[in-house]
Amino acid sequence: MMRLPRSVRPSHYDLDLNLDLNGLTFQGEVAVHLDVCQQTTSIVLHAKDLEIAATEIVHSSGDTVHIPTVHYDSDQQTITIPLPGQLTAGSKVLLRQSFHGTIKENGRTPGFQWIDYKNANGECLRAYSTSCEPIGARCIFPCLDEPDFKATLSSTVTINQDLTCISNMDIRSSVVTKSEPGVQLLKRVAFNTTPRTSTYLICFIIGDFDFTESKKLKFPVRVYAVRGAKIQHASKMLDVATQALDLFEHIFNLEYPLPKLDLIALPDSGALENWGCIVFGERFLLLDPETTAAKSWQMAVETLCHEIAHQWFGNLVTMGWWDDLWLNEAFAEWAGFYVVDKMFPEWRYWLHFVAADPDPEAMAFYQGALDLDSTPGCHAVYNPNASPDRMHELFDNITYMKGASLLRMLSRFLGTDVFINGIRGYLKLHAFANATTHDLWVSLAASSGRDVSSVMQTWTKCAGYPVLLVSEDVIEGTVTLEQHRYLQAITMEPKEDQNIYHIPLNLKTEPDGEVDNSALLASRKQKYSVDLESYKLNVGQIGLYRVCYPLCRIQAFGKQTSNVSLSAEDWVGLISDSHALISSCLDVPMTTADLLDLLLSFPVGQHFLVWRQIFFVFAKIWQAFLFSSSRIRTALQSLHLHLVVSNTPEDVWRVTSKDPIPVQNAKALFYAQGGKHGHLKAVSSKLFDELMAGEKNALNPNIRKHVFQAVINDRYESILAIARKTQDPEIRTDAFISLGYADSPTLIQRSLELLTQDGEPFSPLEKWFLLNALQTHHAGADASWKWLKEKWNKFGRVDRVTISRYVASCTSGLSSALQLDDARSFALSVEDKFRKAFEEAIEGAEARMNWVERDRAGMEVWFERHGFLA
Ligand SMILES: [Zn+2]
């Protein structure tokens, strides 16, 4: 998509919208104040799905010229206005247009949308909302819809008198305009002028709303929800929002720049950071303390803090172009975690950021970045090919999680205070304007005195990340570190391994010594003098890289015979790196059996998030060995059960919403793991029977889905009935996904049929999760791969994203040579647009197959020796 010419720049918009909500159309007028930067004979603006009724140009002399026709370019989503004469650089001109547009159905469409919902009495009602990021503003009014065309905006909206209209700014006036009897009363709501803003942050919300308000800060903070949507459950999140705003004002040393902040809970919506008017799905703002699982609560808090961070990072200072989207998103992610950690230190939220989660529905953070960034063909954090019409490709774990991980690494390298000082300088310097990655490095260099740009450029401009290969010299008392790219593939070409990263080593060299956060490896290879029994690299798992120690060092860490005491973050890193290394193409000194040794010698009393990491790795080993041998599968199961049983709290099922959040999460984790082997079958059946006997609160939301999973083979029909009948979307998801864990052939077929059956209330995302659940057992993985091939030509209306997910899911268990041949020949028959999904799947399967071939025999010996082969 073409960029607009830079010949004119907008300084202000006057926008007047008249909405016909019954007819789902609107009529508008806009006056665009333009500064002429270069001589020009035409003006180009963005407009999409708008019909321009009239156009005139008003010169600063007062002369008005009517322009009879404008030229539409629907591909570029622009209109070109030919001018009778020339505009000269340095002059000002006013462009007036009137236009018509339509309100569309809620979905992925940008612009004005309607959202249908049911109120408490079951009546169908409608709310209306705009969705402008990245290119929706052009569907509302003709504008220069690129992030660096910032301008002020004064708007007026005319709507039915009984509805509420919310926008970025506070209301200047609200006047009833029609008062004849029998005519629908209308009101004209005028909003105060915004500061200079990018168009993608503009927002209008209309509907029948309740609100609740906090006056704790200098400006009002409100939560709005559609009437009847349990506004009483908003109080906790409203509290979090005011706390977070207060913290951000201190951290950034800048007051919140608008006169109010509204948080709008809309049925069936994601989260969008519109300036002063943030939109959320109801699940992020209206949380019933009695029935909300700890994880959902944490997710809501984190999302809220992320969107509030955007009010500064993104909204006040905006990336110059979408190629720097990571500046917005990664920073909001980092700042969100930073503030959550300040507000709830007991959550250990940075540990939560680092540790992977075996729950297929969980968000992946740090390790999501490491995982995606180890595949060939991945994009870099800074993306020169970014285009706003292909933005979905950019909203991924690289932009968010790799970016946030890099900021976390950099903040520790510079020192958090120095880092925050640099951020303050950056925000102040570029407030109400735009900035680039380079601008951020300049501000951080000014606060730290270090050449931040040189340190960071390989990290942000190249795809991938390094692994540090460590060799020890016992006689010299040295370690030699050598960096190479880490790729989760079967081979690596020399050209893929040419980058030299500046790697912050976070090196500890003495038992109780300080960590040297400023040590940097900036060459391929370097030798360091250390006390071999007391050193540790990447302490706290701060860096975005992996470390490959000699086997004796890993064993010393595992048996705790080295002098270094490892933090929970260190354990997570050690386990995660070990798994990544043994399953990769690298020639490493460690095998799967060595990793199992490490897990078996694991010290008791560890943080549950370390266990979460262990169970994640277990799930990966299980997946790789799913088709290898039933002996290994059985042995893996008994080892898993052994670890679960010896660490599960006795009263794991007695979890309540009054337990501290980490306790709820720990119990949920162990319940989930124990439930896999029939270990908690009796208690699960009892709880489920209580639910069926009418005891509505029998299943605490933290363990609800794990109870369903534990009893699914016996209670399939009852659980399917719950999924179909419930009004609660969380219960529906929990029940529906559980069906995938049933492993008898008949039930597997029932589950697969549900994926393509019409008239079921399940979303594409829920169907994908169910398919993922099927991959956790041998029979399900086998059946779903056959199902994918059989149904391929019958998917019909299933969208492309969903089909690509189906491919990734149904091939995630493949790991034998026979299966690979089958997948390769099937891939030849699919349409080009799905070829990439298959190529990635086959690459993953090849890597797993090599891993299994390398390590299977050694594992059998290990299981035999430790008594897990019955
Ligand atoms: Zn964001």
PDB file of C-alpha atoms and ligand atoms in Angstrom, residues 273 306-307 310 329 332 400, ligand 1:
ATOM      1  CA  GLU A 273      -5.753   1.468  23.275  1.00  0.00           C
ATOM      2  CA  HIS A 306      -0.576  -2.745  28.833  1.00  0.00           C
ATOM      3  CA  GLU A 307      -3.325  -0.552  27.358  1.00  0.00           C
ATOM      4  CA  HIS A 310       0.037   2.882  25.595  1.00  0.00           C
ATOM      5  CA  GLU A 329       3.743  -2.926  21.568  1.00  0.00           C
ATOM      6  CA  ALA A 332       3.562  -1.420  26.483  1.00  0.00           C
ATOM      7  CA  TYR A 400       5.378  -8.138  21.469  1.00  0.00           C
TER       8      TYR A 400
HETATM    9 ZN    ZN B   1      -0.759  -2.968  22.646  1.00  0.00          ZN
END
